[in-house]
Coordinates of C-alpha atoms in Angstrom, one line a residue:
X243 CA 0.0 0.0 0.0
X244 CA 1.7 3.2 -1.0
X245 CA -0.5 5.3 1.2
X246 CA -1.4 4.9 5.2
X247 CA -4.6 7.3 4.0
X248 CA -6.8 6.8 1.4
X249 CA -7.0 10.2 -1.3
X250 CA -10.4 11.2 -0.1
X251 CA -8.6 11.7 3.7
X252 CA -5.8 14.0 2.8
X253 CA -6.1 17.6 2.8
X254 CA -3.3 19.8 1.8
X255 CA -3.7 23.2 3.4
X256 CA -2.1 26.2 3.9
X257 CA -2.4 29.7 6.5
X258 CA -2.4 32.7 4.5
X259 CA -2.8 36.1 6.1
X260 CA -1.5 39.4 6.7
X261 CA 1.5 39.9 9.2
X262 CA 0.9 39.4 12.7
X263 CA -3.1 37.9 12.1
X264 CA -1.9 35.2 13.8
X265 CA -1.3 32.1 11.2
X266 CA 1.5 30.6 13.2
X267 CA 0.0 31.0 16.4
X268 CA -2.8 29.3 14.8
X269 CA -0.5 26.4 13.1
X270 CA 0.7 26.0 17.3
X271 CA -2.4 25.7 18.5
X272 CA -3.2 23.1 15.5
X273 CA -0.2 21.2 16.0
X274 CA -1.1 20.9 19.7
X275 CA -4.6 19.3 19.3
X276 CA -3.7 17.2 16.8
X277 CA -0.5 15.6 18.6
X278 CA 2.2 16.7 16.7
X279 CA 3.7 18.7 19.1
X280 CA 3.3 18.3 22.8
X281 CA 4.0 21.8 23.9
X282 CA 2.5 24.6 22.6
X283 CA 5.1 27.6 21.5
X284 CA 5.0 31.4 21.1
X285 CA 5.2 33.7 19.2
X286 CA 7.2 36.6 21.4
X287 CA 8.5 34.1 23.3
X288 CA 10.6 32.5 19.6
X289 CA 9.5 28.9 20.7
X290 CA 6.9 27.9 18.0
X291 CA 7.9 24.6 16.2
X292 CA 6.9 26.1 12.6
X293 CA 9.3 29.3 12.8
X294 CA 12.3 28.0 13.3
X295 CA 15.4 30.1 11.6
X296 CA 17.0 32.4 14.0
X297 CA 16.1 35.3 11.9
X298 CA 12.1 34.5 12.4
X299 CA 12.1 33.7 16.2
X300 CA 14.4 37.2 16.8
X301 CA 11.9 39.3 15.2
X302 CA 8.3 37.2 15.7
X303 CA 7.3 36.9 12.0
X304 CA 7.4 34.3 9.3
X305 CA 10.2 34.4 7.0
X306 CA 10.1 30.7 4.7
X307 CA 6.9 28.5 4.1
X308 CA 7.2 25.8 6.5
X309 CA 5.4 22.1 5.8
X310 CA 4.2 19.7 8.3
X311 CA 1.9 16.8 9.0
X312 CA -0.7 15.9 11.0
X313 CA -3.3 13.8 11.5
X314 CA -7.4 14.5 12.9
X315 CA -10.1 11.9 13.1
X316 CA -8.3 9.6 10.7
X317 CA -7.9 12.1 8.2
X318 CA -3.8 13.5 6.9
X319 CA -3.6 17.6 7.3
X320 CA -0.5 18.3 5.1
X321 CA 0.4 22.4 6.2
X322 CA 2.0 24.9 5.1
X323 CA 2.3 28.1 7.4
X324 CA 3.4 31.2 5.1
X325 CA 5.0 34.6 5.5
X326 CA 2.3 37.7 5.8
X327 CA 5.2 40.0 5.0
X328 CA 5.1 41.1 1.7
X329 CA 8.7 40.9 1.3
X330 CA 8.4 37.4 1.4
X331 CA 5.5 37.2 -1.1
X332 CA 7.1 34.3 -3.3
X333 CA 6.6 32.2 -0.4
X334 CA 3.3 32.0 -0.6
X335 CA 2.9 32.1 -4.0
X336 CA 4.9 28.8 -4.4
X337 CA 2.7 27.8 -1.4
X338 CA -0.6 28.1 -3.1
X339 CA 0.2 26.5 -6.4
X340 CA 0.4 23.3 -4.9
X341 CA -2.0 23.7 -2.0
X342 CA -5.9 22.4 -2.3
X343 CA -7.5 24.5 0.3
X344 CA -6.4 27.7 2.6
X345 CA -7.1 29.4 5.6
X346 CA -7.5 33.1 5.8
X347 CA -6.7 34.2 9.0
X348 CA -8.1 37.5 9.9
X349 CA -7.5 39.8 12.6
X350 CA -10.9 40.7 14.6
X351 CA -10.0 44.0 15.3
X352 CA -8.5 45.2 12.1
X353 CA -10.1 42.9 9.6
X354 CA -9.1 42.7 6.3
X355 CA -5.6 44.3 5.5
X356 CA -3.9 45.0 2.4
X357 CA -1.8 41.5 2.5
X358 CA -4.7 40.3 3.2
X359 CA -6.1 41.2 -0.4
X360 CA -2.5 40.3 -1.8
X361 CA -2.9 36.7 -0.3
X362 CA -6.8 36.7 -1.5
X363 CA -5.7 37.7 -5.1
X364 CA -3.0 34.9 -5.2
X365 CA -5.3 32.2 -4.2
X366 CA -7.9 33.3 -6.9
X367 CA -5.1 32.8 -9.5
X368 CA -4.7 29.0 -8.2
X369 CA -8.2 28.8 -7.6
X370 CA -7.7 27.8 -4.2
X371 CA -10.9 27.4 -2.2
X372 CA -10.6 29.1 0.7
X373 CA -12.3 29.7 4.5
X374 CA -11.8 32.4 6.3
X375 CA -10.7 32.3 10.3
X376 CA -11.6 35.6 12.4
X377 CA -8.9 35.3 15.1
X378 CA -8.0 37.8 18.2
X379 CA -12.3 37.9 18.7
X380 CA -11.1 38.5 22.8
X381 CA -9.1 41.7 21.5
X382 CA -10.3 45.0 23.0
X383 CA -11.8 46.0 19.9
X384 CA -12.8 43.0 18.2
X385 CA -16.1 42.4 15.9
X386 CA -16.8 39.5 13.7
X387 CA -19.8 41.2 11.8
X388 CA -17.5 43.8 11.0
X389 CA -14.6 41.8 9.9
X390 CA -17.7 39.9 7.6
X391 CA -18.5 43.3 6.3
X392 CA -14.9 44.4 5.4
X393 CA -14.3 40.3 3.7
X394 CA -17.5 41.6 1.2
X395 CA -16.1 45.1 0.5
X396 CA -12.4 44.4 0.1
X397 CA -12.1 41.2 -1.2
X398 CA -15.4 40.8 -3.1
X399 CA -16.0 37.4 -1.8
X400 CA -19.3 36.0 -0.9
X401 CA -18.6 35.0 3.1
X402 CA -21.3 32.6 5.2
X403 CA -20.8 32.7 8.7
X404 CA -20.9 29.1 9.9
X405 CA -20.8 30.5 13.5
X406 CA -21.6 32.6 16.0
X407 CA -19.6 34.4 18.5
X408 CA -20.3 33.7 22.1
X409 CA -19.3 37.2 23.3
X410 CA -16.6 39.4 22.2
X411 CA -13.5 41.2 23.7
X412 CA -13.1 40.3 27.0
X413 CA -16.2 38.6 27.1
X414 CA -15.6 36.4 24.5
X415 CA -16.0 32.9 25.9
X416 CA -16.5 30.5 22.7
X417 CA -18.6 29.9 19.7
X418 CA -22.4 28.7 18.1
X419 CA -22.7 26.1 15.8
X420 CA -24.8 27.0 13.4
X421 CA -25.4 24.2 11.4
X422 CA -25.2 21.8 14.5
X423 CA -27.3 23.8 16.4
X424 CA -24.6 23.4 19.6
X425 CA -22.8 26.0 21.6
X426 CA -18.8 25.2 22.3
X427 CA -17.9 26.9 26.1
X428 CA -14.2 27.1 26.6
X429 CA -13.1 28.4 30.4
X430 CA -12.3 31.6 30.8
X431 CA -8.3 32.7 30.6
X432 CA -5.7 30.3 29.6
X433 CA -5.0 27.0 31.6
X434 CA -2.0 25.3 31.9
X435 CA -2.1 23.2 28.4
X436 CA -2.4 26.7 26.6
X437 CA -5.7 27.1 26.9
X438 CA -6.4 24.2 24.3
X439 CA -8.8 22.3 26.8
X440 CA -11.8 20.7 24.9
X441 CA -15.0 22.7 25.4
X442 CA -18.1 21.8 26.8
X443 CA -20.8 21.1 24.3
X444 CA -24.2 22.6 25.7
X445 CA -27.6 23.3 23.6
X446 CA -27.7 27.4 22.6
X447 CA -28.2 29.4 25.5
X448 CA -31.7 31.4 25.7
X449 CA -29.6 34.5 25.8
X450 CA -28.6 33.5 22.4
X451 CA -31.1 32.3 21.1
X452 CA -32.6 34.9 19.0
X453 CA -29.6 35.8 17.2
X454 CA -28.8 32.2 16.3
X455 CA -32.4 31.8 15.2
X456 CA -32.1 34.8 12.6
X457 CA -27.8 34.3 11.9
X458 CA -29.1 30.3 11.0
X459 CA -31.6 31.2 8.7
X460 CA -29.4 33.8 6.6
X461 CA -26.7 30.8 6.8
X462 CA -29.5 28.7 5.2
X463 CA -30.6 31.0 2.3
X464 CA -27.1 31.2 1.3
X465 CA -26.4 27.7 0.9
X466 CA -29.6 26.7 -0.5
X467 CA -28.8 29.3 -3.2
X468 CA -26.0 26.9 -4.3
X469 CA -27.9 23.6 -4.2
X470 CA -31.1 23.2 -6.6
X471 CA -32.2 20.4 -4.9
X472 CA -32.1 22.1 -1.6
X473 CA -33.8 25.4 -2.6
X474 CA -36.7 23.5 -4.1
X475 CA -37.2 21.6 -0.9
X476 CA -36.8 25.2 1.3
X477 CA -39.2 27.1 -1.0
X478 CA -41.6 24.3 -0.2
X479 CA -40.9 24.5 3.4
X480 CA -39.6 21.6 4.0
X481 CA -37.3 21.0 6.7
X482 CA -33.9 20.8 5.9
X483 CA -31.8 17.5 7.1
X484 CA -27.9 19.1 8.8
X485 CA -26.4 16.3 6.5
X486 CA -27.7 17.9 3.6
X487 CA -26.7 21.1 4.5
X488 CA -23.5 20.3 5.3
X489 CA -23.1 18.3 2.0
X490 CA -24.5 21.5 0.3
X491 CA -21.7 23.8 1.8
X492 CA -18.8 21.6 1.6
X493 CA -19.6 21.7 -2.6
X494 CA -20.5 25.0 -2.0
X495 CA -16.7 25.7 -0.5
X496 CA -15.1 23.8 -2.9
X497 CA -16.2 25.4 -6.1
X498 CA -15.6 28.8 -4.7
X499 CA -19.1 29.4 -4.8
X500 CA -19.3 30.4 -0.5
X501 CA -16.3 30.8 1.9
X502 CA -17.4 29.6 5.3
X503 CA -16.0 32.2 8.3
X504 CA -15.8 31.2 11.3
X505 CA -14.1 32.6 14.5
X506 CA -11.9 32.6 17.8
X507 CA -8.4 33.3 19.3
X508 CA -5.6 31.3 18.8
X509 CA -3.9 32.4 22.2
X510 CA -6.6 31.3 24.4
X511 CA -7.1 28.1 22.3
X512 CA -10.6 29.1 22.0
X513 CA -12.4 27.9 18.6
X514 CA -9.8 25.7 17.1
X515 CA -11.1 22.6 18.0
X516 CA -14.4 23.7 15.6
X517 CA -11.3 25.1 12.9
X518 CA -10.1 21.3 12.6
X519 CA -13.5 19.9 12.1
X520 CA -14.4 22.3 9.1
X521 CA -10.7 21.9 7.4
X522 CA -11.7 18.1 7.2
X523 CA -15.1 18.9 6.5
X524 CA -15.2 21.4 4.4
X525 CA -12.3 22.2 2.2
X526 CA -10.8 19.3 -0.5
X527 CA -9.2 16.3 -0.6
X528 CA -6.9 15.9 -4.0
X529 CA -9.8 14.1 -5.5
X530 CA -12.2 16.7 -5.2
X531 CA -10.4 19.3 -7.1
X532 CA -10.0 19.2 -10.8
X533 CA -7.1 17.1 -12.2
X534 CA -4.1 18.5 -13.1
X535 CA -3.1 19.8 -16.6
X536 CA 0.3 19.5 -18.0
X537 CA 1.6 19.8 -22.1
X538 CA 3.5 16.7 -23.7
X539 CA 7.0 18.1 -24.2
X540 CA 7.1 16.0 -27.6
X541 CA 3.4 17.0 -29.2
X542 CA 2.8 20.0 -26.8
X543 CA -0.5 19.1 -26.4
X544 CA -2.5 19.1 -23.1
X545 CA -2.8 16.3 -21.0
X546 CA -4.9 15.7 -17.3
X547 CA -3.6 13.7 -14.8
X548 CA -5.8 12.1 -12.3
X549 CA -5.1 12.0 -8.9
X550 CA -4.6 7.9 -8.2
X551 CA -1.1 5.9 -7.5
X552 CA -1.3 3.8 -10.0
X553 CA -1.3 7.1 -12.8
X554 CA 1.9 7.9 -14.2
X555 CA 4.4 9.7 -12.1
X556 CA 4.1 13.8 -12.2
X557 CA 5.1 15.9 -9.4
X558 CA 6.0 19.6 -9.5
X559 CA 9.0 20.6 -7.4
X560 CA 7.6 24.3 -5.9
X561 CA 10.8 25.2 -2.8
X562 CA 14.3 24.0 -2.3
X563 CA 15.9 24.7 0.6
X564 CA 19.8 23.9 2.1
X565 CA 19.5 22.0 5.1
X566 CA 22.4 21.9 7.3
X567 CA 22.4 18.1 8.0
X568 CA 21.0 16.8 5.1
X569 CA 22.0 18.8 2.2
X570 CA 19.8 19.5 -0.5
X571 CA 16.3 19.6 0.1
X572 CA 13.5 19.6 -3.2
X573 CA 10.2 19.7 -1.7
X574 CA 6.9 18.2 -3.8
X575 CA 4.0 17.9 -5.1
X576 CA 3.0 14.4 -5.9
X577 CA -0.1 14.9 -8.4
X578 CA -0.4 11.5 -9.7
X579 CA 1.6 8.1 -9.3
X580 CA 4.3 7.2 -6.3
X581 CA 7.3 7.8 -5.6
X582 CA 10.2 5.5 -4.3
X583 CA 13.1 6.2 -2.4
X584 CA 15.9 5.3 -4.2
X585 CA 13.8 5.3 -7.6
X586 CA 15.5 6.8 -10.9
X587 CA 12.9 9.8 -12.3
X588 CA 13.5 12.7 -15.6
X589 CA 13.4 15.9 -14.9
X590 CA 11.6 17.2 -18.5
X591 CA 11.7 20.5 -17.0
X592 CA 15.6 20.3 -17.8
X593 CA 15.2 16.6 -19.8
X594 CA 17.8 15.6 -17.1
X595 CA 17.8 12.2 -15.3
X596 CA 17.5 12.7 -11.3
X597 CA 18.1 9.8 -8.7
X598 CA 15.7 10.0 -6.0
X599 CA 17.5 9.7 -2.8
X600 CA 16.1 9.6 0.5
X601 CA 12.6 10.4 0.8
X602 CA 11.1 12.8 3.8
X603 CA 7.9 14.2 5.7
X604 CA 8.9 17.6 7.1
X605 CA 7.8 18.7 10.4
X606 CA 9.0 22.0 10.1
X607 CA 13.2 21.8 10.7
X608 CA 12.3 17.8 11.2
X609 CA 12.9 15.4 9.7
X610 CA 10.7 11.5 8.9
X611 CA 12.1 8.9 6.7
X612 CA 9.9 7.2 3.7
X613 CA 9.8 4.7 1.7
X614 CA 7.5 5.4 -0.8
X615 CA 4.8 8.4 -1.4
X616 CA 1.6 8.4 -3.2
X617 CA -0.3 11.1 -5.4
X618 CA -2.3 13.2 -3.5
X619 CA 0.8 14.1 -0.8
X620 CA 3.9 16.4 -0.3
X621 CA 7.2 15.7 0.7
X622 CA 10.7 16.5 0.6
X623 CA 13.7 14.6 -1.7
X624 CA 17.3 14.7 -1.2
X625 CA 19.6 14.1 -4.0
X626 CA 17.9 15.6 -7.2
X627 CA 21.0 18.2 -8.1
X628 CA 19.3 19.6 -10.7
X629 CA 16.1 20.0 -9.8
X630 CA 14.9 23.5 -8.8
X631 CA 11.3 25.4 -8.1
X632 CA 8.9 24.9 -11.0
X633 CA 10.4 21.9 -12.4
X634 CA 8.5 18.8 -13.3
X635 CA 9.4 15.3 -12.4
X636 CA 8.1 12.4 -13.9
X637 CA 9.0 8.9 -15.5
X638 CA 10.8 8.7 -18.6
X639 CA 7.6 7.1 -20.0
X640 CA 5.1 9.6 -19.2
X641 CA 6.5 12.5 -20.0
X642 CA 4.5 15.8 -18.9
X643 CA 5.3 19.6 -17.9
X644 CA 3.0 20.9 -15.1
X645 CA 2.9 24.5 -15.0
X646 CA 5.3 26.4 -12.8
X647 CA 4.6 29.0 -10.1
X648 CA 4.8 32.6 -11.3
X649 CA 6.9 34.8 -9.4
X650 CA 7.6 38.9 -9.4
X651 CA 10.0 40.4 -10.3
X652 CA 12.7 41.7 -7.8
X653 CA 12.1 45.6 -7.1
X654 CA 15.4 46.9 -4.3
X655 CA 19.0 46.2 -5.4
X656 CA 22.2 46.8 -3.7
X657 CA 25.7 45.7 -3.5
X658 CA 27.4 43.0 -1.8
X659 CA 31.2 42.9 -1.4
X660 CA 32.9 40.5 1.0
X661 CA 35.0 42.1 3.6
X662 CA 38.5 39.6 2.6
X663 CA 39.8 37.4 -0.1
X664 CA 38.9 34.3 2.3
X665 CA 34.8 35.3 2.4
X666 CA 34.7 35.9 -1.6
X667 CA 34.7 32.4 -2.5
X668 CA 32.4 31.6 0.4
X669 CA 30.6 34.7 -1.1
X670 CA 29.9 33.3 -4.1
X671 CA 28.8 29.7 -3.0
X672 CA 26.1 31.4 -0.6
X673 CA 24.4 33.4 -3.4
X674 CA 24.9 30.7 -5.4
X675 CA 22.5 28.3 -2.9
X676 CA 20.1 31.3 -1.4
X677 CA 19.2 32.2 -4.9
X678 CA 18.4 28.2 -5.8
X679 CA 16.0 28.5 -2.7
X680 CA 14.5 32.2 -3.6
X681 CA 13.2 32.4 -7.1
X682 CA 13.0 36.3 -6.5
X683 CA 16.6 36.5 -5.0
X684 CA 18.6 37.9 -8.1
X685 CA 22.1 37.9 -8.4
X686 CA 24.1 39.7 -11.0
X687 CA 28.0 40.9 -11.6
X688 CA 29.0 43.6 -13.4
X689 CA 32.9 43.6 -14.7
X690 CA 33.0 47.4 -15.1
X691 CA 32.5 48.4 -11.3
X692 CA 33.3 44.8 -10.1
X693 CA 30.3 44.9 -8.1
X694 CA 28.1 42.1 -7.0
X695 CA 24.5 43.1 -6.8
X696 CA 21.8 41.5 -5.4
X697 CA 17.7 41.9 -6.0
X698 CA 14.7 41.2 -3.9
X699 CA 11.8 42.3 -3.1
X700 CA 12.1 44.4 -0.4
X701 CA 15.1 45.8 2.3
X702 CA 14.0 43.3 4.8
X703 CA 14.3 40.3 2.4
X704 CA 17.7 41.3 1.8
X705 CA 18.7 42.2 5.1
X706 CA 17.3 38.6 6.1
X707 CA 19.8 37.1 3.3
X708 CA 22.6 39.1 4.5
X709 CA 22.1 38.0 8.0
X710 CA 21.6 34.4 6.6
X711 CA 24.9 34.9 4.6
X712 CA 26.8 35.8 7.8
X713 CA 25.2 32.9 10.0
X714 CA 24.8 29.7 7.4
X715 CA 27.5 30.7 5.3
X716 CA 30.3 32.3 7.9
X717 CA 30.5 34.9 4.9
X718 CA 31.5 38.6 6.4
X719 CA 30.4 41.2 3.7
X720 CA 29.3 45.0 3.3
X721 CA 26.5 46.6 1.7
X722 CA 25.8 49.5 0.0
X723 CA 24.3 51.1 -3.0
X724 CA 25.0 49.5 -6.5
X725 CA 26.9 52.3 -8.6
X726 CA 24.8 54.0 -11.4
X727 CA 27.0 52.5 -14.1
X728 CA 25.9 48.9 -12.7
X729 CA 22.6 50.0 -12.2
X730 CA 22.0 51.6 -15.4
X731 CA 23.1 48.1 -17.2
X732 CA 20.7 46.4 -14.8
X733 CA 18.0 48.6 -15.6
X734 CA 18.6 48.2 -19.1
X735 CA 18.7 44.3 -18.5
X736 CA 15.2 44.8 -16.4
X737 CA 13.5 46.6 -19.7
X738 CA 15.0 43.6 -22.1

């Protein structure tokens, strides 16, 4: 058996956000319930298993897209935890070409921000089908009707709130199920497990009960809107079944037709217990969304390939990284077929033939060994030298180019000269290996001013791969501004 989970139980997911929304403290708290880490992290604090460069623990925010695994009621949550910085944009759009569902993770207080719509607009390219996740609802401040109002008005999207907010600010004390009909109670403050203590399920309060009376019946309208079958049966007034509803919605989610919000606060624990249900319930499993389409490198004609392990082999590469003890790390996308460790492949990206070494399941900086991987999955290989982000890998039989993921172009450029003859040829092997990792990393030399220059998308992305340089690489090296003679010919090169 190539898999431990059938296709239909895997969900590949990703948080996506604007800085300091809370995705990773989100991620924690995920990780937490679901077992795969047994102490839950922080943000301030630099102790959260998903951000773990120096660089991202020092300053509290997400720097590189970092995968893990888990597993809730039976089902295999592969995650991705992206940047919010716009700097480090790439990162999630590598991230969401290969992802089948996403979590937008809002901030109560301040709603929808302007990464926020960045993120949106990136997962509408992928068509990614998304629900959204109102977090920080015990923030002095906080509002979930008006984060729903800002999610129509900025980002166009038709939103359905699936819950309803027990509370709010300091008051805030858990959440309403709408479709259940069920009210989730989580104790007040944070207890010693981090405040991730399973709620008590009790019927709606009468306090409540009005507004979940009216909120449940626009919830209904909306969904029924998406399902002929269903409206027929409401405009007859029969009484809809919660199965049906359900079933409704999850379609509903995955053709991007609704995005279910719902709401609570990561640092308290409170509302993620509900989170993980709809993730499984709600968003996609590989075989829900539509095949993948590649072009025959020999006819260039389009072809689909089906999500099942006995297809032929594709699998886009979308990040490499350098790891420290292991080398060379290609992560991927398994679309269709299996993978063995060991297993000779072709890159027809490059029409190259790769040996797959070992194969992994990242937890973040950790590491688990496999022996084999099935469609449907992501994991990381060691030993394809040539491989980098965007290429395809297949079998020498089944030839097929998947497309890559489209990066911007680098916009801030300065100049990079190592402080003695001993740190140039280190110099040149760390640009060589940050800019295999960072498709928007640009390095260029220029032989009138004998200046390297390097390109990114922002002063904070470079200052992150100077300080990476200095720490990874032991290279010692100034910065400044490129001369105008170099940047003139880069210009030039820019416009060309």
């Amino acid at each position: 058996m190539v898999s431990a989970y059938p296709i239909e139980k895997i969900r590949n997911i990703g948080f996506i956000a604007h800085i300091d929304a809370g995705k990773t403290t989100v991620t924690e708290r995920v990780l937490y319930l679901t077992g795969r880490i047994h102490k839950v992290g922080g943000v301030d604090e630099g102790t959260t298993a998903m951000d773990y460069m120096p660089q991202e623990r020092e300053r509290g925010i997400t720097i590189t897209a970092a995968a893990t695994t888990a597993e809730w009621k039976e089902n295999r949550v592969n995650i991705i935890d992206t940047p919010g910085h716009v700097d480090f944009t790439a990162e999630v759009e590598r991230s969401l070409r290969v992802l089948d569902g996403g979590i937008v993770v809002l901030d109560a207080v301040a709603g929808v921000q302007s990464q926020s719509e960045t993120v949106w607009r990136q997962a509408d390219t992928y068509m990614v089908p998304r629900i959204c996740f109102v977090n920080k609802m015990d923030r002095v401040g906080a509002s979930f009707s008006r984060t729903i109002e800002s999610i129509k008005r900025r980002l166009k999207a038709n939103p359905v709130p699936v819950q309803l907010p027990m509370g709010e600010e300091d008051g805030f004390i858990g959440v309403i199920d709408l479709l259940g009909g069920r009210a989730s109670v989580y104790p007040r403050g944070r207890d010693a497990s981090g405040g991730l203590t399973p709620p008590e399920q009790i019927p709606v309060p009468d306090e409540y009960q009005e507004a979940y009376e009216e909120q449940r019946q626009a919830m209904i309208e909306k969904i029924v809107e998406t399902d002929e079958a269903l409206l027929i049966q409401y405009l007859e007034g029969e009484e809809l079944k919660e199965e049906d509803l359900r079933s409704a919605l999850r379609a509903a989610t995955i053709h991007r037709q609704l995005v279910p919000v719902l709401c609570g606060s990561a640092i308290s624990g409170k509302g993620v217990h509900p989170l993980l249900d709809a993730i499984v319930e709600l968003l996609p499993s590989p075989a829900d969304v539509p095949p993948v389409e590649g072009i025959d490198p020999k006819t260039e004609e389009p072809h689909l390939r089906f999500p099942d392990d006995k297809a032929p082999l594709s699998a886009l590469a979308f990040k490499v990284i350098t790891d420290p003890y292991v080398g060379r790390l290609v992560f991927l996308r398994i679309y269709s077929g299996s993978i063995k460790a060991g297993g000779s492949v072709l890159n027809v990206s490059k029409n190259q033939r790769e040996r797959m070494g070992r194969l992994l399941h990242m937890h973040a900086n950790h590491r688990e060994e496999l022996e084999v991987i099935g469609a449907g999955n992501i994991c990381a290989a060691v030993g394809l030298k040539n491989t980098f982000t965007g290429d395809t890998i297949c079998t020498a039989d089944s030839a097929l180019i998947l497309e890559p993921p489209k990066f911007p172009e680098p916009v801030v450029s300065v100049a990079i000269e190592p402080n003695s003859r001993a740190d140039q040829d280190r110099l040149s092997d760390a640009l060589r290996k940050l800019s295999d990792e960072d498709p928007t990393f640009v390095v260029r030399f220029n032989d009138e001013t004998a200046q390297t220059v390097i390109s990114g998308m922002g002063e904070l992305h470079l200052e992150v791969l100077v300080d990476r340089m200095r720490r990874e690489f032991s290279v010692e090296a100034n910065v400044r501004q490129p001369s105008r003679v170099l940047q003139r010919n880069a210009d030039q090169g820019d416009s060309q």
